[in-house]
Amino acid sequence: MSQSSSFSPKKSRSSGRSPKRGKREEPMNIPHTRPWFPESMRRDILADLDKVMASGQLMGGEFSKTLERQYAERTQTGFGVSLATATTGLQIALRYSGVAGGEVLVPAASFITDVSAVQMEGATPVLVDVDPQTLSFDLADLENKLTDRTKAIVWVHLIGYIAENYQDIQNFAAQHNLFLIEDASHAHGAAIDGKPAGSLGDVGVFSFYPTKIMTTGTGGMLVTDDSALSDYAKSLRLFGKDLQTGEIVHRGNDWFMDEFRACIGVHQARHLDEILSRRRAAVSRYHELLRDCNYLRFLSPSTHNQPAWYQFPVFADDGIDAEKVRRKMGERNIACKLIYRPIHKEVLFETLSQPGLSKAENALKQSLCLPLFADITEDEIETSAKALMEILSEEAGV
Ligand SMILES: Cc1ncc(COP(=O)(O)O)c(C=O)c1O
C-alpha cells in the first residue's frame, strides 16, 4: 500500500466558467467534508451498476466478494464480511464475544454507537478517560476501570489515528483475557509499524457512512482472522441462517450490504490509496501553514505511524474559548467542528458520567477540526488556515 503524500492539492476548483467581469466573487463556502467521486470513477460505477441490474443478483454477488477480499487483503486478515453498517459489525462482535451481563470498556471520546451497541447487546459500557496525545485510552484509567465483570474492549482509532502505545493496549487485553474490538470506522488505510488498523485486535469494523474516508452511501465491513466469527457474522447478517442448512440458528437480522453498495465500494476501495495520499498531502500543507501558530497543539505521529486522517484536529490552548473559534470560523463560511462531544455529555448517556473523564472532556472541547476531503484545494486549505490563525489571535487578545 502506498503511503506517499506526494500529491499536492490543486490551487482552486475549476468551475469551467470564468467569473463575469465586474461581478463580486462569492465568499468561499468550505464544507467540513465531502465524498470523492471523480468523473471517471462515476462512469465506471454506473457501468458496473448496470451489470448488477442485468445480472439480477442483488446480494452476495461478485462485487460483495471483491470488496470483502479488498478489505481482508488491505488489513492482512483472513476474512472480510460486508455489512449494512459498522454498528451492526460492533453488535455482531460484541454478541460473539459473549458480553451480555458483563462490562465493556469504551473510551469517553468515541461515537454514539460504540456505547449504544454495548447496551443493545445487554452489557454495561464503562467509560475510560483518554490520553490527549493519542486520543485513545488513558492506560492508568483503563487499569482502574477493570473489574471481574469486564469482558471486552471497544478500541476506537479516533480520527484514524492509532495510539503510539498500541502494544500496551493489546497486552492489557491479552493479560486480562478481554476480547479486543477495533472500531476502525475512521481508520481505513491507517497503519502503525506496518500493521494495518483492523488487524490489531480480535476483530475490526469499518464504516462506509457518507462522511467516511471511503463510502458506499452507508455500509460497513468486519475483518477478522477468526473463521468462526466470520461465519457467525455471515449468519447474523442473513436473519441468523445456518449457511449450510438454511435453518435459523441465531437471532439475526437483515444486516446485509446489497450488491449496489458493494459495487460502489469496490470502486472507492480501488482508489483508497489515492484518497489517503490526497488527505495526507492536505494535512502536511495545514501543518506547514499552522506550525508557527502559538495557540495550538498538534498530534505528532512518529514516522512509523501512518494515520488515515479522517479528520485533521488541532487543539486550542486552554485559555482559548474553542467553541467561539468554531463559531467564528462558521461565520466566515468555513466548517470547523469539534471531534465529538464526550459521550457522557449526550443526553442518553448522562448516567454514564463519572469523575475522572476530564482529559477526554478537555481534549474534545478544545478540538478544532478543519475542512478535509480528498479534493480539497490549496485555496481552501490556505483560506481555512489563515482564518483560524486570525481568529485565534483575536481570541488570545493580540
Ligand atoms: C467511530 C465510529 N464508530 C461507529 C460509527 C457507526 O458507523 P455506521 O454508521 O456505519 O454504523 C461511526 C459513524 O459515524 C463512527 O464515527
CSV table of C-alpha atoms and ligand atoms in Angstrom, one decimal:
chain,number,residue,atom,x,y,z
A,1,MET,CA,0.0,0.0,0.0
A,2,SER,CA,1.4,3.3,-1.0
A,3,GLN,CA,1.6,5.8,1.9
A,4,SER,CA,3.1,8.6,-0.1
A,5,SER,CA,1.9,12.2,0.3
A,6,SER,CA,3.4,13.3,-3.0
A,7,PHE,CA,0.1,14.6,-4.2
A,8,SER,CA,-0.3,18.4,-3.9
A,9,PRO,CA,-3.7,20.0,-3.7
A,10,LYS,CA,-4.8,21.9,-6.8
A,11,LYS,CA,-4.8,25.7,-6.4
A,12,SER,CA,-8.5,26.0,-6.9
A,13,ARG,CA,-11.5,24.0,-8.1
A,14,SER,CA,-12.3,24.9,-11.7
A,15,SER,CA,-16.0,25.8,-12.3
A,16,GLY,CA,-15.4,25.5,-16.0
A,17,ARG,CA,-16.5,29.2,-16.4
A,18,SER,CA,-14.6,32.4,-15.9
A,19,PRO,CA,-16.1,34.9,-13.5
A,20,LYS,CA,-18.1,37.7,-15.2
A,21,ARG,CA,-16.2,41.0,-15.2
A,22,GLY,CA,-17.4,43.4,-12.5
A,23,LYS,CA,-19.2,40.6,-10.6
A,24,ARG,CA,-18.1,40.3,-7.0
A,25,GLU,CA,-16.7,36.9,-6.2
A,26,GLU,CA,-18.9,34.8,-3.8
A,27,PRO,CA,-17.2,34.2,-0.4
A,28,MET,CA,-15.7,30.7,-0.3
A,29,ASN,CA,-18.0,28.2,1.4
A,30,ILE,CA,-15.8,25.4,2.7
A,31,PRO,CA,-17.5,22.3,3.9
A,32,HIS,CA,-16.1,20.1,6.6
A,33,THR,CA,-16.1,17.0,4.4
A,34,ARG,CA,-17.3,15.8,1.0
A,35,PRO,CA,-17.3,12.3,-0.6
A,36,TRP,CA,-14.9,11.9,-3.6
A,37,PHE,CA,-16.4,10.6,-6.8
A,38,PRO,CA,-14.3,12.0,-9.7
A,39,GLU,CA,-16.0,11.7,-13.1
A,40,SER,CA,-14.0,8.7,-14.3
A,41,MET,CA,-15.0,6.8,-11.1
A,42,ARG,CA,-18.6,7.8,-11.6
A,43,ARG,CA,-18.6,6.5,-15.1
A,44,ASP,CA,-17.0,3.1,-14.0
A,45,ILE,CA,-19.5,2.8,-11.2
A,46,LEU,CA,-22.5,3.5,-13.5
A,47,ALA,CA,-21.3,0.9,-16.0
A,48,ASP,CA,-20.9,-1.7,-13.2
A,49,LEU,CA,-24.3,-0.9,-11.6
A,50,ASP,CA,-25.8,-1.6,-14.9
A,51,LYS,CA,-24.1,-5.0,-14.8
A,52,VAL,CA,-25.5,-5.7,-11.4
A,53,MET,CA,-29.1,-4.9,-12.5
A,54,ALA,CA,-28.7,-7.0,-15.6
A,55,SER,CA,-27.4,-9.9,-13.5
A,56,GLY,CA,-30.4,-9.9,-11.3
A,57,GLN,CA,-28.1,-10.8,-8.3
A,58,LEU,CA,-28.7,-8.0,-5.8
A,59,MET,CA,-26.8,-9.5,-2.9
A,60,GLY,CA,-23.8,-11.7,-2.3
A,61,GLY,CA,-22.5,-11.4,-5.8
A,62,GLU,CA,-19.1,-10.7,-7.3
A,63,PHE,CA,-18.9,-7.1,-6.0
A,64,SER,CA,-19.6,-8.1,-2.4
A,65,LYS,CA,-17.0,-10.8,-2.6
A,66,THR,CA,-14.4,-8.4,-4.2
A,67,LEU,CA,-15.0,-5.8,-1.6
A,68,GLU,CA,-14.6,-8.3,1.2
A,69,ARG,CA,-11.4,-9.6,-0.4
A,70,GLN,CA,-10.1,-6.0,-0.8
A,71,TYR,CA,-10.6,-5.3,2.9
A,72,ALA,CA,-9.2,-8.7,4.1
A,73,GLU,CA,-6.1,-8.1,1.9
A,74,ARG,CA,-5.7,-4.5,3.0
A,75,THR,CA,-5.9,-5.3,6.6
A,76,GLN,CA,-3.9,-8.5,6.3
A,77,THR,CA,-6.7,-10.5,7.9
A,78,GLY,CA,-8.2,-13.8,6.9
A,79,PHE,CA,-11.8,-12.7,6.4
A,80,GLY,CA,-13.9,-9.7,5.4
A,81,VAL,CA,-17.6,-9.7,5.9
A,82,SER,CA,-19.6,-6.8,4.3
A,83,LEU,CA,-22.5,-5.5,6.4
A,84,ALA,CA,-25.3,-2.9,6.4
A,85,THR,CA,-23.3,-0.6,8.8
A,86,ALA,CA,-20.3,-0.6,11.1
A,87,THR,CA,-22.7,-0.5,14.1
A,88,THR,CA,-24.0,-3.9,13.0
A,89,GLY,CA,-20.4,-5.1,13.0
A,90,LEU,CA,-19.9,-3.9,16.5
A,91,GLN,CA,-23.1,-5.7,17.6
A,92,ILE,CA,-22.0,-8.9,15.9
A,93,ALA,CA,-18.5,-8.7,17.5
A,94,LEU,CA,-20.0,-8.0,21.0
A,95,ARG,CA,-22.6,-10.7,20.8
A,96,TYR,CA,-20.0,-13.2,19.5
A,97,SER,CA,-17.7,-12.4,22.5
A,98,GLY,CA,-20.5,-13.1,25.0
A,99,VAL,CA,-20.5,-9.7,26.7
A,100,ALA,CA,-24.2,-9.9,27.8
A,101,GLY,CA,-24.4,-9.3,31.6
A,102,GLY,CA,-20.8,-8.0,31.7
A,103,GLU,CA,-19.0,-4.8,31.3
A,104,VAL,CA,-17.2,-3.4,28.2
A,105,LEU,CA,-14.5,-0.7,28.3
A,106,VAL,CA,-15.2,2.1,25.9
A,107,PRO,CA,-13.2,5.4,25.5
A,108,ALA,CA,-15.1,8.6,26.6
A,109,ALA,CA,-14.1,10.0,23.3
A,110,SER,CA,-16.0,7.7,20.9
A,111,PHE,CA,-19.0,7.6,18.7
A,112,ILE,CA,-22.6,7.1,20.0
A,113,THR,CA,-22.9,3.5,18.7
A,114,ASP,CA,-19.7,2.4,20.4
A,115,VAL,CA,-21.7,2.8,23.6
A,116,SER,CA,-25.3,2.0,22.4
A,117,ALA,CA,-24.2,-1.2,20.7
A,118,VAL,CA,-22.8,-2.4,24.1
A,119,GLN,CA,-26.2,-1.6,25.7
A,120,MET,CA,-28.1,-3.2,22.8
A,121,GLU,CA,-26.1,-6.4,23.5
A,122,GLY,CA,-27.1,-6.4,27.1
A,123,ALA,CA,-23.8,-5.3,28.6
A,124,THR,CA,-22.8,-2.2,30.6
A,125,PRO,CA,-20.4,0.3,28.9
A,126,VAL,CA,-17.8,1.7,31.2
A,127,LEU,CA,-16.2,4.9,30.0
A,128,VAL,CA,-12.5,5.3,30.2
A,129,ASP,CA,-10.6,8.6,30.1
A,130,VAL,CA,-8.5,9.4,27.0
A,131,ASP,CA,-4.8,10.4,26.6
A,132,PRO,CA,-4.8,13.7,24.7
A,133,GLN,CA,-1.6,12.8,22.9
A,134,THR,CA,-3.0,9.6,21.4
A,135,LEU,CA,-6.8,10.3,21.6
A,136,SER,CA,-7.0,6.7,22.8
A,137,PHE,CA,-7.2,5.0,26.2
A,138,ASP,CA,-5.5,6.6,29.2
A,139,LEU,CA,-3.7,3.4,30.4
A,140,ALA,CA,-3.9,4.2,34.1
A,141,ASP,CA,-7.7,4.7,33.8
A,142,LEU,CA,-8.0,1.5,31.7
A,143,GLU,CA,-6.5,-0.4,34.6
A,144,ASN,CA,-8.7,1.5,37.1
A,145,LYS,CA,-11.9,0.5,35.3
A,146,LEU,CA,-11.1,-3.2,35.1
A,147,THR,CA,-13.4,-5.3,37.2
A,148,ASP,CA,-14.1,-9.0,37.4
A,149,ARG,CA,-17.1,-8.4,35.2
A,150,THR,CA,-15.1,-6.8,32.3
A,151,LYS,CA,-15.5,-8.9,29.1
A,152,ALA,CA,-14.3,-6.8,26.2
A,153,ILE,CA,-12.8,-3.6,25.0
A,154,VAL,CA,-14.1,-1.3,22.2
A,155,TRP,CA,-10.9,0.4,21.0
A,156,VAL,CA,-11.6,3.4,18.7
A,157,HIS,CA,-8.9,4.7,16.4
A,158,LEU,CA,-10.4,8.2,16.7
A,159,ILE,CA,-9.9,10.4,13.6
A,160,GLY,CA,-8.0,7.5,12.0
A,161,TYR,CA,-5.0,7.8,14.4
A,162,ILE,CA,-3.7,4.6,16.0
A,163,ALA,CA,-2.3,5.2,19.5
A,164,GLU,CA,1.6,5.0,19.6
A,165,ASN,CA,1.3,2.8,22.7
A,166,TYR,CA,-1.0,0.3,20.8
A,167,GLN,CA,1.1,-2.6,22.2
A,168,ASP,CA,0.2,-1.7,25.7
A,169,ILE,CA,-3.5,-1.8,24.9
A,170,GLN,CA,-3.0,-5.2,23.1
A,171,ASN,CA,-1.1,-6.5,26.1
A,172,PHE,CA,-3.7,-5.3,28.6
A,173,ALA,CA,-6.4,-7.1,26.6
A,174,ALA,CA,-4.3,-10.3,26.4
A,175,GLN,CA,-3.3,-10.2,30.0
A,176,HIS,CA,-6.9,-9.9,31.2
A,177,ASN,CA,-8.4,-12.2,28.6
A,178,LEU,CA,-10.6,-9.4,27.1
A,179,PHE,CA,-12.0,-9.6,23.6
A,180,LEU,CA,-10.5,-6.6,21.7
A,181,ILE,CA,-12.8,-5.0,19.2
A,182,GLU,CA,-11.2,-2.3,17.0
A,183,ASP,CA,-13.6,0.4,15.8
A,184,ALA,CA,-11.6,1.3,12.7
A,185,SER,CA,-14.6,3.3,11.3
A,186,HIS,CA,-12.2,6.3,10.9
A,187,ALA,CA,-9.1,4.4,10.1
A,188,HIS,CA,-9.3,3.0,6.6
A,189,GLY,CA,-5.7,2.5,5.5
A,190,ALA,CA,-4.2,3.6,8.8
A,191,ALA,CA,-1.2,1.6,9.9
A,192,ILE,CA,1.4,1.5,12.7
A,193,ASP,CA,4.7,-0.4,12.4
A,194,GLY,CA,3.4,-1.7,9.1
A,195,LYS,CA,0.4,-3.2,10.9
A,196,PRO,CA,-3.0,-2.1,9.5
A,197,ALA,CA,-5.9,-0.8,11.6
A,198,GLY,CA,-8.3,-3.7,11.7
A,199,SER,CA,-5.5,-6.3,12.3
A,200,LEU,CA,-4.6,-5.2,15.8
A,201,GLY,CA,-7.4,-6.8,17.8
A,202,ASP,CA,-9.6,-9.9,17.6
A,203,VAL,CA,-11.9,-8.1,15.1
A,204,GLY,CA,-12.0,-4.8,13.3
A,205,VAL,CA,-15.0,-2.9,11.9
A,206,PHE,CA,-15.0,-0.1,9.3
A,207,SER,CA,-17.8,2.3,8.4
A,208,PHE,CA,-18.7,3.4,4.9
A,209,TYR,CA,-21.0,6.1,6.1
A,210,PRO,CA,-21.2,9.2,3.7
A,211,THR,CA,-18.6,11.2,5.7
A,212,LYS,CA,-16.1,8.4,5.9
A,213,ILE,CA,-12.8,8.2,4.1
A,214,MET,CA,-14.4,5.9,1.6
A,215,THR,CA,-18.1,5.5,1.3
A,216,THR,CA,-20.8,3.2,-0.1
A,217,GLY,CA,-23.6,5.6,0.9
A,218,THR,CA,-24.0,3.6,4.1
A,219,GLY,CA,-22.3,0.3,4.8
A,220,GLY,CA,-19.8,-1.5,7.0
A,221,MET,CA,-17.1,-4.2,7.0
A,222,LEU,CA,-16.0,-6.6,9.6
A,223,VAL,CA,-12.5,-8.1,9.3
A,224,THR,CA,-11.0,-10.9,11.4
A,225,ASP,CA,-8.7,-13.9,11.4
A,226,ASP,CA,-11.3,-16.0,13.3
A,227,SER,CA,-13.2,-18.2,10.8
A,228,ALA,CA,-15.9,-18.9,13.4
A,229,LEU,CA,-16.5,-15.2,13.9
A,230,SER,CA,-16.6,-14.7,10.1
A,231,ASP,CA,-19.2,-17.5,9.8
A,232,TYR,CA,-21.2,-16.1,12.7
A,233,ALA,CA,-21.2,-12.6,11.1
A,234,LYS,CA,-22.4,-14.1,7.8
A,235,SER,CA,-25.2,-15.9,9.5
A,236,LEU,CA,-26.3,-12.9,11.6
A,237,ARG,CA,-26.4,-10.6,8.6
A,238,LEU,CA,-28.8,-13.1,7.0
A,239,PHE,CA,-31.5,-13.4,9.6
A,240,GLY,CA,-29.4,-15.9,11.6
A,241,LYS,CA,-29.5,-18.7,8.9
A,242,ASP,CA,-27.1,-21.6,9.1
A,243,LEU,CA,-25.1,-21.1,6.0
A,244,GLN,CA,-25.1,-24.8,5.1
A,245,THR,CA,-28.7,-25.9,6.0
A,246,GLY,CA,-30.6,-22.7,5.8
A,247,GLU,CA,-32.1,-23.3,9.2
A,248,ILE,CA,-32.5,-20.4,11.5
A,249,VAL,CA,-29.9,-21.0,14.3
A,250,HIS,CA,-29.3,-17.4,15.6
A,251,ARG,CA,-31.4,-14.4,16.3
A,252,GLY,CA,-30.2,-12.4,13.3
A,253,ASN,CA,-31.3,-9.5,11.2
A,254,ASP,CA,-31.1,-8.2,7.7
A,255,TRP,CA,-27.7,-6.7,8.1
A,256,PHE,CA,-26.5,-7.3,4.5
A,257,MET,CA,-24.8,-4.8,2.3
A,258,ASP,CA,-26.6,-5.1,-1.1
A,259,GLU,CA,-24.7,-5.5,-4.4
A,260,PHE,CA,-25.3,-1.9,-5.5
A,261,ARG,CA,-23.4,-0.5,-2.5
A,262,ALA,CA,-20.7,-3.2,-2.7
A,263,CYS,CA,-20.2,-2.2,-6.4
A,264,ILE,CA,-19.7,1.4,-5.3
A,265,GLY,CA,-17.4,0.2,-2.5
A,266,VAL,CA,-15.2,-1.8,-4.9
A,267,HIS,CA,-14.5,1.3,-6.9
A,268,GLN,CA,-13.9,3.5,-3.9
A,269,ALA,CA,-11.6,0.9,-2.4
A,270,ARG,CA,-9.6,0.7,-5.7
A,271,HIS,CA,-8.9,4.4,-5.2
A,272,LEU,CA,-8.3,4.3,-1.4
A,273,ASP,CA,-4.5,4.8,-1.7
A,274,GLU,CA,-5.1,7.9,-3.8
A,275,ILE,CA,-7.7,9.2,-1.3
A,276,LEU,CA,-5.3,8.7,1.5
A,277,SER,CA,-2.5,10.3,-0.3
A,278,ARG,CA,-4.6,13.4,-1.1
A,279,ARG,CA,-5.7,13.6,2.6
A,280,ARG,CA,-2.2,13.2,3.9
A,281,ALA,CA,-0.9,15.9,1.5
A,282,ALA,CA,-3.6,18.3,2.7
A,283,VAL,CA,-2.7,17.6,6.3
A,284,SER,CA,1.0,18.2,5.6
A,285,ARG,CA,0.0,21.5,4.0
A,286,TYR,CA,-2.1,22.5,7.0
A,287,HIS,CA,0.9,21.7,9.2
A,288,GLU,CA,3.2,23.9,7.2
A,289,LEU,CA,0.8,26.8,7.4
A,290,LEU,CA,-0.1,26.4,11.1
A,291,ARG,CA,3.1,25.1,12.7
A,292,ASP,CA,4.2,28.5,14.0
A,293,CYS,CA,0.9,29.4,15.5
A,294,ASN,CA,1.4,29.9,19.2
A,295,TYR,CA,-2.1,28.8,20.4
A,296,LEU,CA,-2.3,25.3,19.1
A,297,ARG,CA,-1.2,21.8,19.9
A,298,PHE,CA,-0.9,19.2,17.2
A,299,LEU,CA,-1.0,15.4,17.2
A,300,SER,CA,2.5,14.3,16.3
A,301,PRO,CA,2.7,10.8,14.9
A,302,SER,CA,6.1,9.2,14.8
A,303,THR,CA,7.4,8.2,11.3
A,304,HIS,CA,6.3,4.6,11.8
A,305,ASN,CA,2.7,5.7,12.4
A,306,GLN,CA,0.6,6.5,9.4
A,307,PRO,CA,-2.8,7.9,10.4
A,308,ALA,CA,-5.6,7.9,7.9
A,309,TRP,CA,-6.6,11.4,8.9
A,310,TYR,CA,-10.4,11.0,8.9
A,311,GLN,CA,-10.3,14.5,10.4
A,312,PHE,CA,-7.5,16.9,11.0
A,313,PRO,CA,-7.9,18.2,14.6
A,314,VAL,CA,-5.7,20.8,16.2
A,315,PHE,CA,-6.2,21.7,19.8
A,316,ALA,CA,-6.6,25.2,21.1
A,317,ASP,CA,-4.7,26.2,24.3
A,318,ASP,CA,-6.8,26.0,27.4
A,319,GLY,CA,-7.1,29.8,27.7
A,320,ILE,CA,-8.9,30.0,24.4
A,321,ASP,CA,-12.7,29.6,24.0
A,322,ALA,CA,-12.6,26.9,21.3
A,323,GLU,CA,-16.4,27.0,20.9
A,324,LYS,CA,-16.2,30.6,20.0
A,325,VAL,CA,-13.4,29.9,17.5
A,326,ARG,CA,-15.5,27.3,15.8
A,327,ARG,CA,-18.5,29.7,15.7
A,328,LYS,CA,-16.4,32.5,14.2
A,329,MET,CA,-15.0,30.1,11.5
A,330,GLY,CA,-18.6,29.2,10.7
A,331,GLU,CA,-19.4,32.9,10.3
A,332,ARG,CA,-16.7,33.0,7.6
A,333,ASN,CA,-18.3,30.0,5.9
A,334,ILE,CA,-15.6,27.6,6.9
A,335,ALA,CA,-16.8,24.5,8.6
A,336,CYS,CA,-14.7,23.8,11.7
A,337,LYS,CA,-16.0,21.2,14.2
A,338,LEU,CA,-15.1,19.5,17.4
A,339,ILE,CA,-14.2,15.8,17.0
A,340,TYR,CA,-17.2,14.7,19.1
A,341,ARG,CA,-18.9,15.7,22.3
A,342,PRO,CA,-17.7,13.5,25.1
A,343,ILE,CA,-20.1,10.5,25.1
A,344,HIS,CA,-21.4,11.2,28.7
A,345,LYS,CA,-22.5,14.7,27.6
A,346,GLU,CA,-25.1,13.2,25.3
A,347,VAL,CA,-28.5,13.2,27.0
A,348,LEU,CA,-28.9,9.5,26.5
A,349,PHE,CA,-25.7,8.6,28.2
A,350,GLU,CA,-25.6,11.2,31.0
A,351,THR,CA,-25.9,8.4,33.6
A,352,LEU,CA,-22.5,7.0,32.4
A,353,SER,CA,-20.9,10.2,33.6
A,354,GLN,CA,-18.4,9.8,36.4
A,355,PRO,CA,-15.5,11.8,37.8
A,356,GLY,CA,-12.1,11.3,36.1
A,357,LEU,CA,-13.0,11.7,32.5
A,358,SER,CA,-11.6,15.2,32.3
A,359,LYS,CA,-8.8,14.6,29.9
A,360,ALA,CA,-11.2,13.4,27.3
A,361,GLU,CA,-13.6,16.3,28.1
A,362,ASN,CA,-10.8,18.8,27.7
A,363,ALA,CA,-9.3,17.4,24.5
A,364,LEU,CA,-12.6,17.2,22.8
A,365,LYS,CA,-13.7,20.7,23.9
A,366,GLN,CA,-10.5,22.3,22.7
A,367,SER,CA,-10.5,20.4,19.4
A,368,LEU,CA,-10.8,22.3,16.1
A,369,CYS,CA,-11.3,20.0,13.1
A,370,LEU,CA,-10.5,21.8,9.8
A,371,PRO,CA,-12.1,21.1,6.4
A,372,LEU,CA,-10.6,17.9,5.0
A,373,PHE,CA,-11.6,15.9,1.9
A,374,ALA,CA,-9.8,14.2,-1.0
A,375,ASP,CA,-10.3,17.1,-3.5
A,376,ILE,CA,-9.7,20.0,-1.1
A,377,THR,CA,-7.9,22.7,-2.9
A,378,GLU,CA,-4.8,24.8,-2.0
A,379,ASP,CA,-7.1,27.9,-1.8
A,380,GLU,CA,-9.5,26.1,0.6
A,381,ILE,CA,-6.6,25.0,2.8
A,382,GLU,CA,-4.9,28.4,2.9
A,383,THR,CA,-8.2,30.2,3.5
A,384,SER,CA,-9.1,27.9,6.4
A,385,ALA,CA,-5.6,28.1,8.0
A,386,LYS,CA,-5.4,31.8,7.6
A,387,ALA,CA,-8.9,32.3,9.1
A,388,LEU,CA,-8.0,30.1,12.0
A,389,MET,CA,-4.8,32.0,12.8
A,390,GLU,CA,-6.6,35.3,12.6
A,391,ILE,CA,-9.4,34.2,14.9
A,392,LEU,CA,-7.0,32.6,17.4
A,393,SER,CA,-5.1,35.9,17.6
A,394,GLU,CA,-8.3,37.8,18.2
A,395,GLU,CA,-9.3,35.4,20.9
A,396,ALA,CA,-5.9,35.5,22.5
A,397,GLY,CA,-6.2,39.3,22.5
A,398,VAL,CA,-3.1,40.1,20.4
B,1,LIG,C1,-16.1,5.9,15.3
B,1,LIG,C2,-17.4,5.5,14.7
B,1,LIG,N1,-17.9,4.3,15.0
B,1,LIG,C3,-19.0,3.8,14.5
B,1,LIG,C4,-19.8,4.5,13.6
B,1,LIG,C5,-21.0,4.0,13.1
B,1,LIG,O1,-20.9,3.7,11.7
B,1,LIG,P1,-22.2,3.3,10.9
B,1,LIG,O2,-23.0,4.5,10.6
B,1,LIG,O3,-21.6,2.7,9.6
B,1,LIG,O4,-22.9,2.3,11.7
B,1,LIG,C6,-19.3,5.8,13.2
B,1,LIG,C7,-20.1,6.6,12.3
B,1,LIG,O5,-20.1,7.8,12.1
B,1,LIG,C8,-18.1,6.3,13.8
B,1,LIG,O6,-17.7,7.5,13.5
